[in-house]
Amino acid sequence: MATDSANEVLAAWETSSQYWNKHQALIEKMFASLSRALIENARIGSGQSVLDVGGGSGEPSLTIAPIVGESGSVTYTDPAGGMVKAARDEAERRGLTNIRFHQCPAAQLPFSDNSFDAAVSRLAVMFFPDVVAGQREMLRVVKPGGYVSLVVWAAREVNPFFSVVTEVLDRFVPADAEDEDAPGAFRFAAPGKLAKALQEAGAIDVIERELAFMIEAPITVERFWELRTEMSDTFRSKLKRLVPDQVAAIRYTVQKAVGSYFKTGGMSFPAKVLVVTGKSLTV
Ligand SMILES: C[S@@+](CC[C@H](N)C(=O)[O-])C[C@H]1O[C@@H](n2cnc3c(N)ncnc32)[C@H](O)[C@@H]1O
């Protein structure tokens, strides 16, 4: 991937960090099952030393810290300074003292070989400019036989949390042709694609499983609109190109289109991810 476009991806995350900070509590609630899946798949328990790559506004680091306890530790990493600040501030608010914070990309982890019992990454590997290089680094810093576990979105069509808004937006601002290998939420939606990349990076015993879950939160359709349009760089930049009347029309159409996911007094979207787990080679 060209350096220019890698820098663009990072700049977009830097801008997004203020919104991920703003919606931190909601994001934690909506995707809690994904942190649980990583903890289970990477066999994380008390006393372990765990690496989180692309931790964003703090997950799964903030959930893992109380599990590993004071005899263990979590090392949070993310290349976007705004994300690191958001996560660090939240850890301080919670009085968590066993998390260290580092601003760095996956492909340049500033840690010695065999430093961690396990490494995890939630919804971030699809944004690495060089996925195999990033995963190779994760495997390098995990002790022989330790687990590396990653979670990515399954197909857009089975994730209405994304697709319903995208379909409406595309009607107003036609989407550019998509490069399925470019950084983006659905880059690893094809079954087997991330597992193959993890194997190529040197992992053994690679397993992929599909996880169906519900994205739920006690929020209104209006709050959903705010959340979706602020969290996504694509939506923010598309909406910026439109006049207020067009934005109002899109907002109205989206709110109608998602109505069936707000029937129980809150938001409830079915969703699917892939959890891909492998082991660092035993020497
Ligand atoms: C969708 S967010 C996920 C954040 C968090 N893990 C979560 O699940 O809430 C993607 C994160 O990947 C990070 N990221 C982007 N490029 C990266 C890279 N090269 N290495 C590591 N993380 C990266 C972004 O800064 C962002 O925080």
mmCIF file of C-alpha atoms and ligand atoms in Angstrom:
data_model
loop_
_atom_site.group_PDB
_atom_site.id
_atom_site.type_symbol
_atom_site.label_atom_id
_atom_site.label_comp_id
_atom_site.label_asym_id
_atom_site.label_seq_id
_atom_site.Cartn_x
_atom_site.Cartn_y
_atom_site.Cartn_z
ATOM 1 C CA MET A 1 0.000 0.000 0.000
ATOM 2 C CA ALA A 2 1.372 3.441 -0.924
ATOM 3 C CA THR A 3 2.614 5.594 1.968
ATOM 4 C CA ASP A 4 0.276 8.456 0.970
ATOM 5 C CA SER A 5 -2.816 6.334 1.285
ATOM 6 C CA ALA A 6 -1.554 4.769 4.570
ATOM 7 C CA ASN A 7 -1.144 8.307 5.911
ATOM 8 C CA GLU A 8 -4.665 9.181 4.746
ATOM 9 C CA VAL A 9 -6.093 6.189 6.636
ATOM 10 C CA LEU A 10 -4.264 7.234 9.779
ATOM 11 C CA ALA A 11 -5.311 10.893 9.418
ATOM 12 C CA ALA A 12 -8.936 9.750 9.123
ATOM 13 C CA TRP A 13 -8.615 7.771 12.378
ATOM 14 C CA GLU A 14 -6.999 10.748 14.056
ATOM 15 C CA THR A 15 -10.043 12.861 13.127
ATOM 16 C CA SER A 16 -12.422 10.064 14.123
ATOM 17 C CA SER A 17 -10.833 9.766 17.573
ATOM 18 C CA GLN A 18 -12.815 12.722 19.004
ATOM 19 C CA TYR A 19 -16.064 10.948 18.077
ATOM 20 C CA TRP A 20 -14.884 7.529 19.300
ATOM 21 C CA ASN A 21 -14.032 9.303 22.558
ATOM 22 C CA LYS A 22 -17.468 10.973 22.665
ATOM 23 C CA HIS A 23 -19.293 7.659 22.069
ATOM 24 C CA GLN A 24 -16.884 5.478 24.112
ATOM 25 C CA ALA A 25 -19.485 4.136 26.565
ATOM 26 C CA LEU A 26 -21.893 3.266 23.758
ATOM 27 C CA ILE A 27 -19.203 1.595 21.643
ATOM 28 C CA GLU A 28 -18.147 -0.484 24.640
ATOM 29 C CA LYS A 29 -21.723 -1.646 25.191
ATOM 30 C CA MET A 30 -22.542 -2.315 21.523
ATOM 31 C CA PHE A 31 -19.482 -4.472 20.872
ATOM 32 C CA ALA A 32 -19.019 -6.062 24.322
ATOM 33 C CA SER A 33 -19.592 -9.557 22.878
ATOM 34 C CA LEU A 34 -16.587 -9.059 20.607
ATOM 35 C CA SER A 35 -14.249 -8.324 23.523
ATOM 36 C CA ARG A 36 -15.636 -11.419 25.268
ATOM 37 C CA ALA A 37 -15.003 -13.536 22.147
ATOM 38 C CA LEU A 38 -11.371 -12.372 21.960
ATOM 39 C CA ILE A 39 -10.823 -13.073 25.674
ATOM 40 C CA GLU A 40 -12.223 -16.567 25.220
ATOM 41 C CA ASN A 41 -10.383 -17.359 21.986
ATOM 42 C CA ALA A 42 -7.015 -16.025 23.166
ATOM 43 C CA ARG A 43 -7.497 -17.918 26.483
ATOM 44 C CA ILE A 44 -6.917 -14.771 28.529
ATOM 45 C CA GLY A 45 -6.905 -15.210 32.296
ATOM 46 C CA SER A 46 -5.580 -13.880 35.577
ATOM 47 C CA GLY A 47 -1.880 -12.979 35.744
ATOM 48 C CA GLN A 48 -1.322 -12.808 31.974
ATOM 49 C CA SER A 49 0.445 -10.124 30.020
ATOM 50 C CA VAL A 50 -1.748 -9.179 27.029
ATOM 51 C CA LEU A 51 -1.167 -6.951 23.989
ATOM 52 C CA ASP A 52 -4.063 -5.038 22.343
ATOM 53 C CA VAL A 53 -3.347 -3.736 18.822
ATOM 54 C CA GLY A 54 -5.470 -0.882 17.403
ATOM 55 C CA GLY A 55 -7.259 -0.390 20.726
ATOM 56 C CA GLY A 56 -9.129 2.750 19.628
ATOM 57 C CA SER A 57 -11.099 4.349 22.460
ATOM 58 C CA GLY A 58 -10.049 1.482 24.750
ATOM 59 C CA GLU A 59 -11.479 -1.892 23.762
ATOM 60 C CA PRO A 60 -10.722 -4.636 24.457
ATOM 61 C CA SER A 61 -7.973 -3.310 26.825
ATOM 62 C CA LEU A 62 -10.428 -1.826 29.347
ATOM 63 C CA THR A 63 -12.361 -5.108 29.607
ATOM 64 C CA ILE A 64 -9.218 -7.249 29.817
ATOM 65 C CA ALA A 65 -7.482 -5.203 32.564
ATOM 66 C CA PRO A 66 -9.703 -6.425 35.453
ATOM 67 C CA ILE A 67 -9.498 -10.010 34.131
ATOM 68 C CA VAL A 68 -5.686 -10.217 34.146
ATOM 69 C CA GLY A 69 -5.702 -8.310 37.467
ATOM 70 C CA GLU A 70 -2.808 -6.683 39.278
ATOM 71 C CA SER A 71 -0.586 -9.744 38.791
ATOM 72 C CA GLY A 72 -1.009 -9.325 35.028
ATOM 73 C CA SER A 73 -0.913 -6.396 32.610
ATOM 74 C CA VAL A 74 -2.408 -5.035 29.405
ATOM 75 C CA THR A 75 -0.402 -3.167 26.812
ATOM 76 C CA TYR A 76 -2.655 -0.971 24.670
ATOM 77 C CA THR A 77 -1.383 0.269 21.280
ATOM 78 C CA ASP A 78 -2.833 2.467 18.524
ATOM 79 C CA PRO A 79 -1.137 4.715 15.935
ATOM 80 C CA ALA A 80 -3.662 7.579 16.373
ATOM 81 C CA GLY A 81 -2.625 9.930 19.211
ATOM 82 C CA GLY A 82 -6.246 11.007 19.822
ATOM 83 C CA MET A 83 -7.291 7.385 20.333
ATOM 84 C CA VAL A 84 -4.408 6.782 22.779
ATOM 85 C CA LYS A 85 -5.475 9.849 24.787
ATOM 86 C CA ALA A 86 -9.141 8.781 24.835
ATOM 87 C CA ALA A 87 -8.263 5.279 26.052
ATOM 88 C CA ARG A 88 -5.748 6.503 28.645
ATOM 89 C CA ASP A 89 -8.235 9.065 30.056
ATOM 90 C CA GLU A 90 -10.911 6.384 30.375
ATOM 91 C CA ALA A 91 -8.504 3.976 32.123
ATOM 92 C CA GLU A 92 -7.630 6.756 34.574
ATOM 93 C CA ARG A 93 -11.303 7.488 35.229
ATOM 94 C CA ARG A 94 -11.768 3.816 36.090
ATOM 95 C CA GLY A 95 -8.655 3.704 38.277
ATOM 96 C CA LEU A 96 -7.076 0.946 36.165
ATOM 97 C CA THR A 97 -3.362 0.843 36.943
ATOM 98 C CA ASN A 98 -2.313 -2.250 35.006
ATOM 99 C CA ILE A 99 -2.582 -0.828 31.447
ATOM 100 C CA ARG A 100 0.417 0.681 29.620
ATOM 101 C CA PHE A 101 -0.192 2.884 26.558
ATOM 102 C CA HIS A 102 1.911 3.142 23.400
ATOM 103 C CA GLN A 103 1.271 5.132 20.225
ATOM 104 C CA CYS A 104 2.476 2.868 17.397
ATOM 105 C CA PRO A 105 1.199 1.003 14.314
ATOM 106 C CA ALA A 106 0.908 -2.781 14.269
ATOM 107 C CA ALA A 107 3.854 -3.159 11.922
ATOM 108 C CA GLN A 108 6.231 -1.402 14.358
ATOM 109 C CA LEU A 109 5.580 -2.721 17.832
ATOM 110 C CA PRO A 110 8.219 -1.346 20.225
ATOM 111 C CA PHE A 111 8.485 -4.565 22.252
ATOM 112 C CA SER A 112 11.030 -7.375 22.526
ATOM 113 C CA ASP A 113 10.381 -10.830 21.119
ATOM 114 C CA ASN A 114 8.258 -13.119 23.325
ATOM 115 C CA SER A 115 6.991 -10.299 25.626
ATOM 116 C CA PHE A 116 3.304 -11.289 25.883
ATOM 117 C CA ASP A 117 1.180 -14.323 26.721
ATOM 118 C CA ALA A 118 -1.414 -13.324 24.105
ATOM 119 C CA ALA A 119 -2.249 -10.580 21.592
ATOM 120 C CA VAL A 120 -5.679 -9.413 20.468
ATOM 121 C CA SER A 121 -7.096 -6.879 18.054
ATOM 122 C CA ARG A 122 -10.752 -5.842 17.737
ATOM 123 C CA LEU A 123 -12.001 -4.440 14.400
ATOM 124 C CA ALA A 124 -8.576 -2.969 13.546
ATOM 125 C CA VAL A 125 -6.606 -5.428 11.363
ATOM 126 C CA MET A 126 -8.663 -4.392 8.294
ATOM 127 C CA PHE A 127 -7.041 -0.951 8.520
ATOM 128 C CA PHE A 128 -3.395 -2.090 8.675
ATOM 129 C CA PRO A 129 -1.609 -0.899 5.486
ATOM 130 C CA ASP A 130 0.392 -4.154 5.419
ATOM 131 C CA VAL A 131 -1.696 -6.811 7.140
ATOM 132 C CA VAL A 132 0.843 -9.635 7.057
ATOM 133 C CA ALA A 133 3.598 -7.344 8.425
ATOM 134 C CA GLY A 134 1.322 -6.244 11.286
ATOM 135 C CA GLN A 135 0.370 -9.809 12.161
ATOM 136 C CA ARG A 136 3.987 -10.953 11.926
ATOM 137 C CA GLU A 137 4.846 -8.330 14.544
ATOM 138 C CA MET A 138 2.027 -9.549 16.808
ATOM 139 C CA LEU A 139 3.323 -13.123 16.492
ATOM 140 C CA ARG A 140 6.918 -12.002 17.140
ATOM 141 C CA VAL A 141 6.084 -10.357 20.473
ATOM 142 C CA VAL A 142 3.868 -13.226 21.688
ATOM 143 C CA LYS A 143 5.602 -16.074 23.519
ATOM 144 C CA PRO A 144 5.892 -19.392 21.660
ATOM 145 C CA GLY A 145 2.561 -21.219 21.847
ATOM 146 C CA GLY A 146 0.670 -18.012 22.805
ATOM 147 C CA TYR A 147 -2.527 -17.007 21.017
ATOM 148 C CA VAL A 148 -3.165 -14.171 18.588
ATOM 149 C CA SER A 149 -6.877 -13.499 18.112
ATOM 150 C CA LEU A 150 -8.491 -10.980 15.766
ATOM 151 C CA VAL A 151 -12.055 -9.955 15.052
ATOM 152 C CA VAL A 152 -13.313 -8.485 11.762
ATOM 153 C CA TRP A 153 -16.717 -7.772 10.227
ATOM 154 C CA ALA A 154 -18.403 -10.491 8.168
ATOM 155 C CA ALA A 155 -20.210 -9.442 4.943
ATOM 156 C CA ARG A 156 -21.894 -6.047 4.773
ATOM 157 C CA GLU A 157 -25.203 -7.754 3.750
ATOM 158 C CA VAL A 158 -25.451 -9.525 7.133
ATOM 159 C CA ASN A 159 -24.606 -6.322 9.015
ATOM 160 C CA PRO A 160 -27.578 -3.944 8.640
ATOM 161 C CA PHE A 161 -25.999 -1.609 11.217
ATOM 162 C CA PHE A 162 -23.798 -0.597 8.262
ATOM 163 C CA SER A 163 -25.671 -1.609 5.139
ATOM 164 C CA VAL A 164 -28.955 0.219 5.757
ATOM 165 C CA VAL A 165 -27.226 3.593 6.053
ATOM 166 C CA THR A 166 -24.777 2.892 3.214
ATOM 167 C CA GLU A 167 -27.588 1.932 0.829
ATOM 168 C CA VAL A 168 -29.428 5.209 1.448
ATOM 169 C CA LEU A 169 -26.256 7.289 1.242
ATOM 170 C CA ASP A 170 -25.218 5.598 -2.018
ATOM 171 C CA ARG A 171 -28.497 6.687 -3.608
ATOM 172 C CA PHE A 172 -27.584 10.325 -2.954
ATOM 173 C CA VAL A 173 -23.780 10.136 -3.361
ATOM 174 C CA PRO A 174 -22.816 7.203 -5.623
ATOM 175 C CA ALA A 175 -20.064 5.085 -4.076
ATOM 176 C CA ASP A 176 -16.632 4.871 -5.711
ATOM 177 C CA ALA A 177 -15.678 1.446 -7.061
ATOM 178 C CA GLU A 178 -14.494 -0.598 -4.094
ATOM 179 C CA ASP A 179 -11.037 -2.218 -3.949
ATOM 180 C CA GLU A 180 -11.661 -5.227 -1.734
ATOM 181 C CA ASP A 181 -8.034 -5.257 -0.561
ATOM 182 C CA ALA A 182 -7.958 -1.589 0.444
ATOM 183 C CA PRO A 183 -8.284 -0.696 4.130
ATOM 184 C CA GLY A 184 -11.955 -0.692 5.063
ATOM 185 C CA ALA A 185 -14.490 -2.275 7.405
ATOM 186 C CA PHE A 186 -15.280 -5.231 5.089
ATOM 187 C CA ARG A 187 -11.785 -5.998 3.773
ATOM 188 C CA PHE A 188 -11.783 -9.409 5.526
ATOM 189 C CA ALA A 189 -15.450 -10.247 5.176
ATOM 190 C CA ALA A 190 -14.702 -13.119 2.764
ATOM 191 C CA PRO A 191 -14.458 -16.342 4.786
ATOM 192 C CA GLY A 192 -10.887 -17.660 4.973
ATOM 193 C CA LYS A 193 -9.204 -14.449 3.799
ATOM 194 C CA LEU A 194 -7.898 -13.268 7.175
ATOM 195 C CA ALA A 195 -7.105 -16.825 8.286
ATOM 196 C CA LYS A 196 -4.913 -17.200 5.195
ATOM 197 C CA ALA A 197 -3.117 -13.919 5.959
ATOM 198 C CA LEU A 198 -2.515 -14.988 9.575
ATOM 199 C CA GLN A 199 -1.059 -18.279 8.360
ATOM 200 C CA GLU A 200 1.119 -16.415 5.887
ATOM 201 C CA ALA A 201 2.392 -14.288 8.774
ATOM 202 C CA GLY A 202 3.576 -17.502 10.471
ATOM 203 C CA ALA A 203 0.773 -18.529 12.825
ATOM 204 C CA ILE A 204 -0.031 -22.197 13.373
ATOM 205 C CA ASP A 205 -3.335 -23.934 14.239
ATOM 206 C CA VAL A 206 -5.356 -21.092 12.685
ATOM 207 C CA ILE A 207 -9.098 -21.325 13.288
ATOM 208 C CA GLU A 208 -11.871 -19.060 12.002
ATOM 209 C CA ARG A 209 -15.330 -18.924 13.503
ATOM 210 C CA GLU A 210 -18.355 -16.859 12.644
ATOM 211 C CA LEU A 211 -20.008 -15.126 15.557
ATOM 212 C CA ALA A 212 -23.564 -13.825 15.376
ATOM 213 C CA PHE A 213 -24.477 -11.236 17.978
ATOM 214 C CA MET A 214 -26.838 -8.307 18.534
ATOM 215 C CA ILE A 215 -25.727 -4.677 18.464
ATOM 216 C CA GLU A 216 -27.937 -3.332 21.208
ATOM 217 C CA ALA A 217 -28.186 -0.098 23.169
ATOM 218 C CA PRO A 218 -30.968 1.946 24.744
ATOM 219 C CA ILE A 219 -30.776 4.754 22.188
ATOM 220 C CA THR A 220 -33.219 6.539 19.868
ATOM 221 C CA VAL A 221 -33.135 6.592 16.060
ATOM 222 C CA GLU A 222 -31.863 10.207 16.286
ATOM 223 C CA ARG A 223 -28.930 9.148 18.453
ATOM 224 C CA PHE A 224 -28.211 6.285 16.032
ATOM 225 C CA TRP A 225 -27.970 8.787 13.172
ATOM 226 C CA GLU A 226 -25.551 10.927 15.181
ATOM 227 C CA LEU A 227 -23.463 7.896 16.136
ATOM 228 C CA ARG A 228 -23.227 6.433 12.632
ATOM 229 C CA THR A 229 -22.497 9.691 10.856
ATOM 230 C CA GLU A 230 -19.870 10.776 13.381
ATOM 231 C CA MET A 231 -18.026 7.467 13.840
ATOM 232 C CA SER A 232 -17.489 6.828 10.139
ATOM 233 C CA ASP A 233 -15.001 8.900 8.158
ATOM 234 C CA THR A 234 -16.722 7.837 4.909
ATOM 235 C CA PHE A 235 -20.096 9.146 6.056
ATOM 236 C CA ARG A 236 -18.655 12.361 7.435
ATOM 237 C CA SER A 237 -16.855 13.155 4.195
ATOM 238 C CA LYS A 238 -19.838 12.238 1.996
ATOM 239 C CA LEU A 239 -22.245 14.375 4.027
ATOM 240 C CA LYS A 240 -19.841 17.323 3.871
ATOM 241 C CA ARG A 241 -20.317 17.377 0.074
ATOM 242 C CA LEU A 242 -24.086 17.880 0.343
ATOM 243 C CA VAL A 243 -26.303 20.880 0.983
ATOM 244 C CA PRO A 244 -28.398 20.948 4.219
ATOM 245 C CA ASP A 245 -31.633 19.956 2.397
ATOM 246 C CA GLN A 246 -29.976 16.846 0.978
ATOM 247 C CA VAL A 247 -28.573 15.891 4.403
ATOM 248 C CA ALA A 248 -32.036 16.356 5.913
ATOM 249 C CA ALA A 249 -33.534 14.094 3.201
ATOM 250 C CA ILE A 250 -30.913 11.389 3.832
ATOM 251 C CA ARG A 251 -31.430 11.635 7.560
ATOM 252 C CA TYR A 252 -35.192 11.228 7.149
ATOM 253 C CA THR A 253 -34.783 8.262 4.764
ATOM 254 C CA VAL A 254 -32.235 6.521 7.030
ATOM 255 C CA GLN A 255 -34.364 6.992 10.124
ATOM 256 C CA LYS A 256 -37.340 5.427 8.295
ATOM 257 C CA ALA A 257 -35.215 2.584 6.893
ATOM 258 C CA VAL A 258 -33.851 1.556 10.309
ATOM 259 C CA GLY A 259 -37.246 1.803 12.034
ATOM 260 C CA SER A 260 -37.670 -1.977 12.260
ATOM 261 C CA TYR A 261 -34.456 -2.217 14.344
ATOM 262 C CA PHE A 262 -35.865 0.154 16.960
ATOM 263 C CA LYS A 263 -39.067 -1.642 17.852
ATOM 264 C CA THR A 264 -38.186 -2.627 21.419
ATOM 265 C CA GLY A 265 -37.633 0.880 22.772
ATOM 266 C CA GLY A 266 -33.944 0.837 21.855
ATOM 267 C CA MET A 267 -31.570 -0.192 19.091
ATOM 268 C CA SER A 268 -31.277 -3.889 18.216
ATOM 269 C CA PHE A 269 -29.419 -4.913 15.028
ATOM 270 C CA PRO A 270 -28.419 -8.505 14.197
ATOM 271 C CA ALA A 271 -24.701 -8.591 13.316
ATOM 272 C CA LYS A 272 -21.972 -11.028 12.298
ATOM 273 C CA VAL A 273 -18.199 -11.023 12.692
ATOM 274 C CA LEU A 274 -15.392 -13.490 12.038
ATOM 275 C CA VAL A 275 -13.039 -14.352 14.887
ATOM 276 C CA VAL A 276 -9.678 -15.615 13.619
ATOM 277 C CA THR A 277 -7.235 -17.149 16.080
ATOM 278 C CA GLY A 278 -3.796 -18.702 15.665
ATOM 279 C CA LYS A 279 -0.791 -19.611 17.743
ATOM 280 C CA SER A 280 2.733 -18.317 17.727
ATOM 281 C CA LEU A 281 5.137 -21.030 16.583
ATOM 282 C CA THR A 282 6.604 -23.104 19.394
ATOM 283 C CA VAL A 283 10.411 -23.187 19.210
HETATM 284 C C1 LIG B 1 -12.666 0.464 14.130
HETATM 285 S S1 LIG B 1 -11.452 1.102 15.203
HETATM 286 C C2 LIG B 1 -11.467 -0.149 16.437
HETATM 287 C C3 LIG B 1 -11.018 0.354 17.770
HETATM 288 C C4 LIG B 1 -11.193 -0.607 18.946
HETATM 289 N N1 LIG B 1 -10.322 -1.755 18.842
HETATM 290 C C5 LIG B 1 -12.633 -1.044 19.086
HETATM 291 O O1 LIG B 1 -12.958 -2.179 18.705
HETATM 292 O O2 LIG B 1 -13.462 -0.255 19.593
HETATM 293 C C6 LIG B 1 -9.953 0.774 14.325
HETATM 294 C C7 LIG B 1 -8.674 1.206 15.031
HETATM 295 O O3 LIG B 1 -7.560 0.731 14.253
HETATM 296 C C8 LIG B 1 -6.529 1.675 14.386
HETATM 297 N N2 LIG B 1 -5.528 1.497 13.325
HETATM 298 C C9 LIG B 1 -5.498 2.073 12.100
HETATM 299 N N3 LIG B 1 -4.363 1.728 11.447
HETATM 300 C C10 LIG B 1 -3.675 0.909 12.275
HETATM 301 C C11 LIG B 1 -2.406 0.250 12.194
HETATM 302 N N4 LIG B 1 -1.648 0.350 11.116
HETATM 303 N N5 LIG B 1 -1.991 -0.468 13.258
HETATM 304 C C12 LIG B 1 -2.766 -0.581 14.363
HETATM 305 N N6 LIG B 1 -3.976 0.018 14.503
HETATM 306 C C13 LIG B 1 -4.413 0.754 13.474
HETATM 307 C C14 LIG B 1 -7.261 3.007 14.318
HETATM 308 O O4 LIG B 1 -6.493 4.093 14.786
HETATM 309 C C15 LIG B 1 -8.494 2.718 15.152
HETATM 310 O O5 LIG B 1 -8.319 3.082 16.491
#
